[in-house]
mmCIF file of C-alpha atoms (C1' of nucleotides) in Angstrom:
data_model
loop_
_atom_site.group_PDB
_atom_site.id
_atom_site.type_symbol
_atom_site.label_atom_id
_atom_site.label_comp_id
_atom_site.label_asym_id
_atom_site.label_seq_id
_atom_site.Cartn_x
_atom_site.Cartn_y
_atom_site.Cartn_z
ATOM 1 C CA UNK A 21 106.698 94.724 119.850
ATOM 2 C CA UNK A 22 103.009 95.775 119.288
ATOM 3 C CA UNK A 23 100.804 95.285 116.152
ATOM 4 C CA UNK A 24 97.974 97.550 115.331
ATOM 5 C CA UNK A 25 94.815 96.945 113.425
ATOM 6 C CA UNK A 26 94.589 100.297 111.845
ATOM 7 C CA UNK A 27 91.184 101.973 111.411
ATOM 8 C CA UNK A 28 91.319 102.667 107.836
ATOM 9 C CA UNK A 29 88.372 104.863 106.956
ATOM 10 C CA UNK A 30 89.254 107.251 109.701
ATOM 11 C CA UNK A 31 92.931 107.300 110.091
ATOM 12 C CA UNK A 32 94.887 106.652 106.833
ATOM 13 C CA UNK A 33 95.002 109.371 104.297
ATOM 14 C CA UNK A 34 94.730 108.268 100.662
ATOM 15 C CA UNK A 35 98.230 109.476 99.662
ATOM 16 C CA UNK A 36 99.668 107.414 102.690
ATOM 17 C CA UNK A 37 98.490 104.249 101.089
ATOM 18 C CA UNK A 38 100.021 105.171 97.743
ATOM 19 C CA UNK A 39 103.129 106.256 99.470
ATOM 20 C CA UNK A 40 103.405 102.824 101.056
ATOM 21 C CA UNK A 41 103.424 101.477 97.473
ATOM 22 C CA UNK A 42 105.941 103.951 96.172
ATOM 23 C CA UNK A 43 108.848 101.775 96.962
ATOM 24 C CA UNK A 44 109.680 98.815 94.762
ATOM 25 C CA UNK A 45 110.363 96.386 97.457
ATOM 26 C CA UNK A 46 107.053 97.119 99.155
ATOM 27 C CA UNK A 47 105.260 96.599 95.894
ATOM 28 C CA UNK A 48 106.948 93.238 95.537
ATOM 29 C CA UNK A 49 105.731 92.366 98.998
ATOM 30 C CA UNK A 50 102.124 93.296 98.511
ATOM 31 C CA UNK A 51 101.984 91.862 94.912
ATOM 32 C CA UNK A 52 103.304 88.530 96.285
ATOM 33 C CA UNK A 53 100.639 88.282 99.005
ATOM 34 C CA UNK A 54 97.817 89.643 96.587
ATOM 35 C CA UNK A 55 98.878 87.112 93.963
ATOM 36 C CA UNK A 56 99.099 84.011 96.166
ATOM 37 C CA UNK A 57 96.530 84.921 98.729
ATOM 38 C CA UNK A 58 98.847 83.595 101.403
ATOM 39 C CA UNK A 59 100.123 84.950 104.634
ATOM 40 C CA UNK A 60 103.861 84.862 105.110
ATOM 41 C CA UNK A 61 106.371 85.263 107.988
ATOM 42 C CA UNK A 62 109.449 87.462 107.612
ATOM 43 C CA UNK A 63 111.920 84.661 107.061
ATOM 44 C CA UNK A 64 109.853 83.395 104.073
ATOM 45 C CA UNK A 65 109.728 86.852 102.581
ATOM 46 C CA UNK A 66 113.519 87.147 102.880
ATOM 47 C CA UNK A 67 113.989 83.838 100.987
ATOM 48 C CA UNK A 68 111.587 84.768 98.402
ATOM 49 C CA UNK A 69 112.567 88.324 97.555
ATOM 50 C CA UNK A 70 116.148 87.738 98.371
ATOM 51 C CA UNK A 71 116.433 91.005 100.457
ATOM 52 C CA UNK A 72 118.101 91.465 103.681
ATOM 53 C CA UNK A 73 116.107 90.721 106.835
ATOM 54 C CA UNK A 74 116.366 94.201 108.431
ATOM 55 C CA UNK A 75 115.185 95.735 104.975
ATOM 56 C CA UNK A 76 112.150 93.765 104.680
ATOM 57 C CA UNK A 77 111.458 94.152 108.468
ATOM 58 C CA UNK A 78 111.302 97.867 107.993
ATOM 59 C CA UNK A 79 109.256 97.801 104.780
ATOM 60 C CA UNK A 80 106.745 95.454 106.315
ATOM 61 C CA UNK A 81 106.365 98.021 109.159
ATOM 62 C CA UNK A 82 105.648 100.803 106.707
ATOM 63 C CA UNK A 83 102.964 98.641 105.004
ATOM 64 C CA UNK A 84 101.353 97.876 108.397
ATOM 65 C CA UNK A 85 101.315 101.412 109.454
ATOM 66 C CA UNK A 86 99.683 102.322 106.114
ATOM 67 C CA UNK A 87 97.004 99.696 106.945
ATOM 68 C CA UNK A 88 97.752 97.450 104.014
ATOM 69 C CA UNK A 89 99.105 94.631 106.157
ATOM 70 C CA UNK A 90 98.088 93.009 109.423
ATOM 71 C CA UNK A 91 100.600 90.972 111.571
ATOM 72 C CA UNK A 92 100.014 88.117 113.898
ATOM 73 C CA UNK A 93 102.731 86.798 116.031
ATOM 74 C CA UNK A 94 103.026 83.142 116.631
ATOM 75 C CA UNK A 95 106.133 82.180 118.787
ATOM 76 C CA UNK A 96 109.144 83.602 117.226
ATOM 77 C CA UNK A 97 107.414 83.865 113.853
ATOM 78 C CA UNK A 98 105.369 86.916 112.753
ATOM 79 C CA UNK A 99 102.834 86.190 110.012
ATOM 80 C CA UNK A 100 101.832 89.118 107.596
ATOM 81 C CA UNK A 101 98.824 89.185 105.522
ATOM 82 C CA UNK A 102 96.883 91.696 103.424
ATOM 83 C CA UNK A 103 94.078 93.535 105.149
ATOM 84 C CA UNK A 104 90.989 92.571 103.138
ATOM 85 C CA UNK A 105 87.442 93.527 103.098
ATOM 86 C CA UNK A 106 87.892 97.215 102.704
ATOM 87 C CA UNK A 107 86.430 98.072 99.193
ATOM 88 C CA UNK A 108 89.188 100.456 97.930
ATOM 89 C CA UNK A 109 91.948 98.267 99.225
ATOM 90 C CA UNK A 110 90.410 95.259 97.555
ATOM 91 C CA UNK A 111 90.379 97.161 94.269
ATOM 92 C CA UNK A 112 93.945 98.128 94.810
ATOM 93 C CA UNK A 113 94.880 94.456 95.198
ATOM 94 C CA UNK A 114 93.027 93.778 91.913
ATOM 95 C CA UNK A 115 94.989 96.446 90.191
ATOM 96 C CA UNK A 116 98.197 94.751 91.435
ATOM 97 C CA UNK A 117 97.227 91.528 90.144
ATOM 98 C CA UNK A 118 96.628 93.027 86.816
ATOM 99 C CA UNK A 119 100.004 94.528 86.672
ATOM 100 C CA UNK A 120 102.179 93.232 83.821
ATOM 101 C CA UNK A 121 105.310 91.413 84.720
ATOM 102 C CA UNK A 122 107.604 93.014 82.196
ATOM 103 C CA UNK A 123 111.078 91.559 83.141
ATOM 104 C CA UNK A 124 109.646 88.384 84.684
ATOM 105 C CA UNK A 125 111.094 89.432 87.998
ATOM 106 C CA UNK A 126 107.744 89.031 89.818
ATOM 107 C CA UNK A 127 107.198 85.534 88.518
ATOM 108 C CA UNK A 128 110.693 84.648 90.088
ATOM 109 C CA UNK A 129 109.436 86.066 93.479
ATOM 110 C CA UNK A 130 106.341 83.896 93.172
ATOM 111 C CA UNK A 131 108.210 80.907 92.244
ATOM 112 C CA UNK A 132 110.699 81.268 95.162
ATOM 113 C CA UNK A 133 107.875 81.891 97.502
ATOM 114 C CA UNK A 134 106.068 78.666 96.481
ATOM 115 C CA UNK A 135 109.171 76.561 96.806
ATOM 116 C CA UNK A 136 109.722 78.181 100.292
ATOM 117 C CA UNK A 137 106.176 77.482 101.308
ATOM 118 C CA UNK A 138 106.811 73.774 100.574
ATOM 119 C CA UNK A 139 109.141 73.785 103.586
ATOM 120 C CA UNK A 140 106.312 74.512 106.108
ATOM 121 C CA UNK A 141 105.091 71.812 108.488
ATOM 122 C CA UNK A 142 101.430 71.754 109.322
ATOM 123 C CA UNK A 143 100.979 74.990 107.425
ATOM 124 C CA UNK A 144 103.444 76.718 109.625
ATOM 125 C CA UNK A 145 107.029 77.917 109.145
ATOM 126 C CA UNK A 146 109.341 76.031 111.367
ATOM 127 C CA UNK A 147 112.700 77.197 110.056
ATOM 128 C CA UNK A 148 114.528 80.582 109.695
ATOM 129 C CA UNK A 149 116.154 82.321 106.795
ATOM 130 C CA UNK A 150 117.587 79.732 104.307
ATOM 131 C CA UNK A 151 119.811 82.312 102.513
ATOM 132 C CA UNK A 152 122.519 82.874 105.229
ATOM 133 C CA UNK A 153 123.995 86.028 103.651
ATOM 134 C CA UNK A 154 120.665 87.742 104.069
ATOM 135 C CA UNK A 155 120.118 87.041 107.647
ATOM 136 C CA UNK A 156 122.038 90.199 108.834
ATOM 137 C CA UNK A 157 123.267 92.065 105.774
ATOM 138 C CA UNK A 158 123.466 92.689 102.266
ATOM 139 C CA UNK A 159 124.017 90.173 99.490
ATOM 140 C CA UNK B 12 106.375 121.878 75.146
ATOM 141 C CA UNK B 13 105.973 118.229 74.295
ATOM 142 C CA UNK B 14 103.329 115.762 75.392
ATOM 143 C CA UNK B 15 104.102 112.082 75.366
ATOM 144 C CA UNK B 16 101.652 109.114 75.205
ATOM 145 C CA UNK B 17 103.473 106.760 77.351
ATOM 146 C CA UNK B 18 103.725 103.103 76.675
ATOM 147 C CA UNK B 19 102.620 101.839 79.839
ATOM 148 C CA UNK B 20 103.035 98.076 79.894
ATOM 149 C CA UNK B 21 106.552 98.424 78.766
ATOM 150 C CA UNK B 22 107.967 101.674 80.252
ATOM 151 C CA UNK B 23 106.260 102.453 83.604
ATOM 152 C CA UNK B 24 107.264 100.638 86.571
ATOM 153 C CA UNK B 25 104.654 99.875 89.145
ATOM 154 C CA UNK B 26 106.146 101.888 91.974
ATOM 155 C CA UNK B 27 106.250 104.857 89.616
ATOM 156 C CA UNK B 28 102.547 104.796 89.399
ATOM 157 C CA UNK B 29 102.058 104.674 93.231
ATOM 158 C CA UNK B 30 104.726 107.245 93.641
ATOM 159 C CA UNK B 31 102.788 109.614 91.465
ATOM 160 C CA UNK B 32 99.819 109.180 93.721
ATOM 161 C CA UNK B 33 102.035 109.471 96.918
ATOM 162 C CA UNK B 34 101.377 113.279 97.063
ATOM 163 C CA UNK B 35 98.031 114.789 98.302
ATOM 164 C CA UNK B 36 97.726 117.268 95.639
ATOM 165 C CA UNK B 37 98.190 114.689 92.918
ATOM 166 C CA UNK B 38 95.610 112.375 94.599
ATOM 167 C CA UNK B 39 93.242 115.307 94.593
ATOM 168 C CA UNK B 40 93.793 115.939 90.823
ATOM 169 C CA UNK B 41 93.227 112.193 89.825
ATOM 170 C CA UNK B 42 90.319 111.829 92.165
ATOM 171 C CA UNK B 43 88.689 114.826 90.734
ATOM 172 C CA UNK B 44 89.013 113.625 87.141
ATOM 173 C CA UNK B 45 88.036 110.026 88.097
ATOM 174 C CA UNK B 46 85.060 111.119 89.966
ATOM 175 C CA UNK B 47 83.731 113.459 87.391
ATOM 176 C CA UNK B 48 84.820 111.809 84.261
ATOM 177 C CA UNK B 49 85.893 114.987 82.862
ATOM 178 C CA UNK B 50 88.987 116.582 81.222
ATOM 179 C CA UNK B 51 90.307 119.727 82.637
ATOM 180 C CA UNK B 52 92.616 122.612 81.637
ATOM 181 C CA UNK B 53 95.115 123.796 84.162
ATOM 182 C CA UNK B 54 93.397 127.022 85.174
ATOM 183 C CA UNK B 55 90.154 125.005 85.895
ATOM 184 C CA UNK B 56 92.301 122.870 88.199
ATOM 185 C CA UNK B 57 93.768 125.983 89.825
ATOM 186 C CA UNK B 58 90.358 127.283 90.541
ATOM 187 C CA UNK B 59 89.010 123.970 91.735
ATOM 188 C CA UNK B 60 91.878 122.877 94.131
ATOM 189 C CA UNK B 61 92.903 126.416 95.033
ATOM 190 C CA UNK B 62 96.566 125.844 94.523
ATOM 191 C CA UNK B 63 99.143 128.004 92.753
ATOM 192 C CA UNK B 64 99.505 127.590 89.070
ATOM 193 C CA UNK B 65 103.181 126.615 89.101
ATOM 194 C CA UNK B 66 102.475 123.866 91.637
ATOM 195 C CA UNK B 67 99.689 122.243 89.785
ATOM 196 C CA UNK B 68 101.588 122.597 86.543
ATOM 197 C CA UNK B 69 104.296 120.435 88.036
ATOM 198 C CA UNK B 70 102.175 117.870 89.589
ATOM 199 C CA UNK B 71 100.366 117.418 86.365
ATOM 200 C CA UNK B 72 103.677 116.848 84.726
ATOM 201 C CA UNK B 73 104.415 114.074 87.206
ATOM 202 C CA UNK B 74 101.137 112.324 86.570
ATOM 203 C CA UNK B 75 101.679 112.523 82.928
ATOM 204 C CA UNK B 76 105.190 111.042 83.121
ATOM 205 C CA UNK B 77 103.754 108.393 85.279
ATOM 206 C CA UNK B 78 101.289 107.572 82.481
ATOM 207 C CA UNK B 79 98.176 108.552 84.566
ATOM 208 C CA UNK B 80 97.309 111.500 82.465
ATOM 209 C CA UNK B 81 97.277 112.523 78.912
ATOM 210 C CA UNK B 82 97.429 116.142 77.603
ATOM 211 C CA UNK B 83 96.083 117.853 74.614
ATOM 212 C CA UNK B 84 96.980 121.392 73.732
ATOM 213 C CA UNK B 85 94.227 123.571 72.319
ATOM 214 C CA UNK B 86 95.379 127.019 71.695
ATOM 215 C CA UNK B 87 96.685 128.463 74.978
ATOM 216 C CA UNK B 88 94.829 125.716 77.073
ATOM 217 C CA UNK B 89 95.998 122.383 77.768
ATOM 218 C CA UNK B 90 93.375 119.839 78.628
ATOM 219 C CA UNK B 91 94.256 116.964 80.902
ATOM 220 C CA UNK B 92 92.469 113.721 81.270
ATOM 221 C CA UNK B 93 92.927 110.172 82.802
ATOM 222 C CA UNK B 94 94.538 107.619 80.638
ATOM 223 C CA UNK B 95 91.788 104.948 80.388
ATOM 224 C CA UNK B 96 91.446 101.544 79.005
ATOM 225 C CA UNK B 97 94.420 99.962 80.749
ATOM 226 C CA UNK B 98 93.040 97.331 83.037
ATOM 227 C CA UNK B 99 95.236 97.900 86.145
ATOM 228 C CA UNK B 100 94.716 101.776 85.814
ATOM 229 C CA UNK B 101 90.981 101.467 85.468
ATOM 230 C CA UNK B 102 90.989 99.511 88.753
ATOM 231 C CA UNK B 103 93.128 102.106 90.248
ATOM 232 C CA UNK B 104 90.583 104.722 89.471
ATOM 233 C CA UNK B 105 87.839 102.545 90.918
ATOM 234 C CA UNK B 106 89.802 102.311 94.062
ATOM 235 C CA UNK B 107 90.168 106.180 94.082
ATOM 236 C CA UNK B 108 86.334 106.535 93.595
ATOM 237 C CA UNK B 109 85.670 104.224 96.640
ATOM 238 C CA UNK B 110 87.846 106.219 98.895
ATOM 239 C CA UNK B 111 86.085 107.787 101.702
ATOM 240 C CA UNK B 112 85.947 111.620 101.948
ATOM 241 C CA UNK B 113 86.636 111.884 105.649
ATOM 242 C CA UNK B 114 86.918 115.616 106.074
ATOM 243 C CA UNK B 115 84.625 116.492 103.193
ATOM 244 C CA UNK B 116 87.526 118.227 101.574
ATOM 245 C CA UNK B 117 87.156 116.345 98.395
ATOM 246 C CA UNK B 118 83.488 117.199 97.971
ATOM 247 C CA UNK B 119 84.620 120.867 98.157
ATOM 248 C CA UNK B 120 87.050 120.212 95.285
ATOM 249 C CA UNK B 121 84.237 118.618 93.225
ATOM 250 C CA UNK B 122 81.777 121.360 93.912
ATOM 251 C CA UNK B 123 84.269 124.074 93.004
ATOM 252 C CA UNK B 124 85.098 122.146 89.847
ATOM 253 C CA UNK B 125 81.572 121.848 88.891
ATOM 254 C CA UNK B 126 80.913 125.563 89.210
ATOM 255 C CA UNK B 127 84.041 126.232 87.348
ATOM 256 C CA UNK B 128 82.850 124.095 84.449
ATOM 257 C CA UNK B 129 79.657 126.021 84.169
ATOM 258 C CA UNK B 130 81.875 129.067 82.919
ATOM 259 C CA UNK B 131 82.819 127.037 79.926
ATOM 260 C CA UNK B 132 81.527 128.114 76.317
ATOM 261 C CA UNK B 133 80.687 125.379 73.919
ATOM 262 C CA UNK B 134 82.408 122.933 76.300
ATOM 263 C CA UNK B 135 85.665 124.691 76.082
ATOM 264 C CA UNK B 136 87.418 126.933 78.700
ATOM 265 C CA UNK B 137 87.625 130.509 77.392
ATOM 266 C CA UNK B 138 89.003 132.186 80.530
ATOM 267 C CA UNK B 139 91.889 131.963 82.815
ATOM 268 C CA UNK B 140 92.560 131.705 86.502
ATOM 269 C CA UNK B 141 89.689 133.301 88.362
ATOM 270 C CA UNK B 142 91.587 133.280 91.765
ATOM 271 C CA UNK B 143 94.161 136.014 91.024
ATOM 272 C CA UNK B 144 96.468 135.333 93.883
ATOM 273 C CA UNK B 145 97.025 131.925 92.652
ATOM 274 C CA UNK B 146 97.965 132.813 89.091
ATOM 275 C CA UNK B 147 101.675 133.263 89.946
ATOM 276 C CA UNK B 148 102.103 132.440 93.764
ATOM 277 C CA UNK B 149 100.962 131.094 97.044
ATOM 278 C CA UNK B 150 97.693 131.884 98.800
ATOM 279 C "C1'" DT C 16 118.806 79.164 133.142
ATOM 280 C "C1'" DG C 17 121.553 79.945 129.419
ATOM 281 C "C1'" DC C 18 121.785 79.612 124.452
ATOM 282 C "C1'" DA C 19 120.059 79.942 119.656
ATOM 283 C "C1'" DT C 20 117.243 82.232 116.596
ATOM 284 C "C1'" DA C 21 113.222 85.345 114.505
ATOM 285 C "C1'" DA C 22 112.393 89.746 114.125
ATOM 286 C "C1'" DA C 23 112.804 94.917 115.312
ATOM 287 C "C1'" DT C 24 115.393 99.252 115.540
ATOM 288 C "C1'" DG C 25 118.945 103.262 116.706
ATOM 289 C "C1'" DC C 26 122.067 105.812 114.127
ATOM 290 C "C1'" DA C 27 124.541 108.077 110.437
ATOM 291 C "C1'" DT C 28 124.621 108.903 105.431
ATOM 292 C "C1'" DA C 29 122.864 109.413 100.879
ATOM 293 C "C1'" DA C 30 119.371 110.127 97.641
ATOM 294 C "C1'" DT C 31 114.996 112.012 96.679
ATOM 295 C "C1'" DA C 32 111.173 115.114 96.388
ATOM 296 C "C1'" DA C 33 108.255 119.328 97.289
ATOM 297 C "C1'" DC C 34 107.997 124.041 97.537
ATOM 298 C "C1'" DG C 35 108.251 129.245 96.567
ATOM 299 C "C1'" DC C 36 110.096 132.701 93.684
ATOM 300 C "C1'" DA C 37 111.070 134.360 89.646
ATOM 301 C "C1'" DT C 38 111.327 133.916 84.764
ATOM 302 C "C1'" DG C 39 110.748 131.709 80.201
ATOM 303 C "C1'" DT C 40 107.850 129.895 76.426
ATOM 304 C "C1'" DA C 41 104.051 129.908 73.214
ATOM 305 C "C1'" DT C 42 99.721 131.157 71.565
ATOM 306 C "C1'" DG C 43 95.777 134.508 70.009
ATOM 307 C "C1'" DC C 44 94.209 139.000 69.421
ATOM 308 C "C1'" DA C 45 94.201 144.049 68.653
ATOM 309 C "C1'" DT D 14 103.972 143.446 65.349
ATOM 310 C "C1'" DG D 15 103.364 144.073 70.005
ATOM 311 C "C1'" DC D 16 100.952 142.758 74.124
ATOM 312 C "C1'" DA D 17 98.077 139.901 77.167
ATOM 313 C "C1'" DT D 18 97.716 135.464 78.916
ATOM 314 C "C1'" DA D 19 97.807 130.108 79.650
ATOM 315 C "C1'" DC D 20 101.165 127.275 80.939
ATOM 316 C "C1'" DA D 21 106.035 125.499 81.833
ATOM 317 C "C1'" DT D 22 110.499 125.418 84.409
ATOM 318 C "C1'" DG D 23 115.439 126.697 86.434
ATOM 319 C "C1'" DC D 24 117.118 127.268 90.862
ATOM 320 C "C1'" DG D 25 118.048 127.087 95.847
ATOM 321 C "C1'" DT D 26 116.130 125.479 100.167
ATOM 322 C "C1'" DT D 27 114.024 122.295 103.079
ATOM 323 C "C1'" DA D 28 111.759 118.007 104.431
ATOM 324 C "C1'" DT D 29 111.401 113.302 103.908
ATOM 325 C "C1'" DT D 30 112.912 108.727 103.020
ATOM 326 C "C1'" DA D 31 115.656 104.547 101.957
ATOM 327 C "C1'" DT D 32 119.851 102.111 103.251
ATOM 328 C "C1'" DG D 33 123.644 99.583 105.644
ATOM 329 C "C1'" DC D 34 125.743 98.493 109.961
ATOM 330 C "C1'" DA D 35 125.497 97.036 114.133
ATOM 331 C "C1'" DT D 36 122.899 95.983 118.010
ATOM 332 C "C1'" DT D 37 118.640 94.868 120.862
ATOM 333 C "C1'" DT D 38 114.343 92.594 121.911
ATOM 334 C "C1'" DA D 39 111.673 88.406 122.434
ATOM 335 C "C1'" DT D 40 110.724 83.644 122.263
ATOM 336 C "C1'" DG D 41 111.446 78.498 122.476
ATOM 337 C "C1'" DC D 42 114.295 74.827 123.739
ATOM 338 C "C1'" DA D 43 118.188 72.117 125.764
#
DNA sequence: TGCATAAATGCATAATAACGCATGTATGCA
DNA sequence: TGCATACATGCGTTATTATGCATTTATGCA
């Protein structure tokens, strides 16, 4: 398991950034992190977005390879956060924060995320997936 | 041939916007219009991007359906412009303007576009595709 | 040192999307 | 009224991508 800090301005083509956001689940992930400004481990994302672990693991990988997320491993947990400080990416996050939440689905993601963050100890996640049926398969 | 003014905030899902930009040719189109602030007919796009007419016609349609472009028909010509005034779209265009032009390819697009715009009369395009081999097929 | 657990991934399948070729549609002009 | 032309599109092919199931890897703790 290796994590890369991608050299944006030289390696990532524009369409690859947008392609990374072309999937609804990946948009939910990035919107959640852009809206809350938090970093999150995978099990927190699972409990917030209510999607299977393997699915989010893959999507997070795509976002990482596109240079939108960086990951830091801490013990068994891997914390994901937005790559910030790159002008065009920061604008992109602004755009995401300005998106309307038509059906209120995103508000629910944020609410579940905030609840889940309350279970942290010393600002770190100490538990795993709290929605058992998502730990290894579909809903 | 009908053109729609899409109701953004209610009809277009976030990922559809990004999916529209997930193709390199479509990124070139939107970047060109965002950078120059111009509107453009299809034949001007063909001569600027050096891509076949049918290809750009399709890509422009995708961008239109995603709500990024609006189109106005004037005689035989159809002028395409960015949909502006929607906060998250305007941010998106800002992001596009901030993208680095690694290989200089985009600068060439802009240069060809500006040259092509010099052939307008009274601010309107009066000619067709000037690169014959692109009028109906590949290069 | 073995077990529980957070996260990653190989594989097969299904859905999606881009492309080239050719043709169709619509508009203006002689 | 017929022709030239700006733009749109149906079709078949190919390439890419998302998903679910199952399993593997890696880390901490008893």
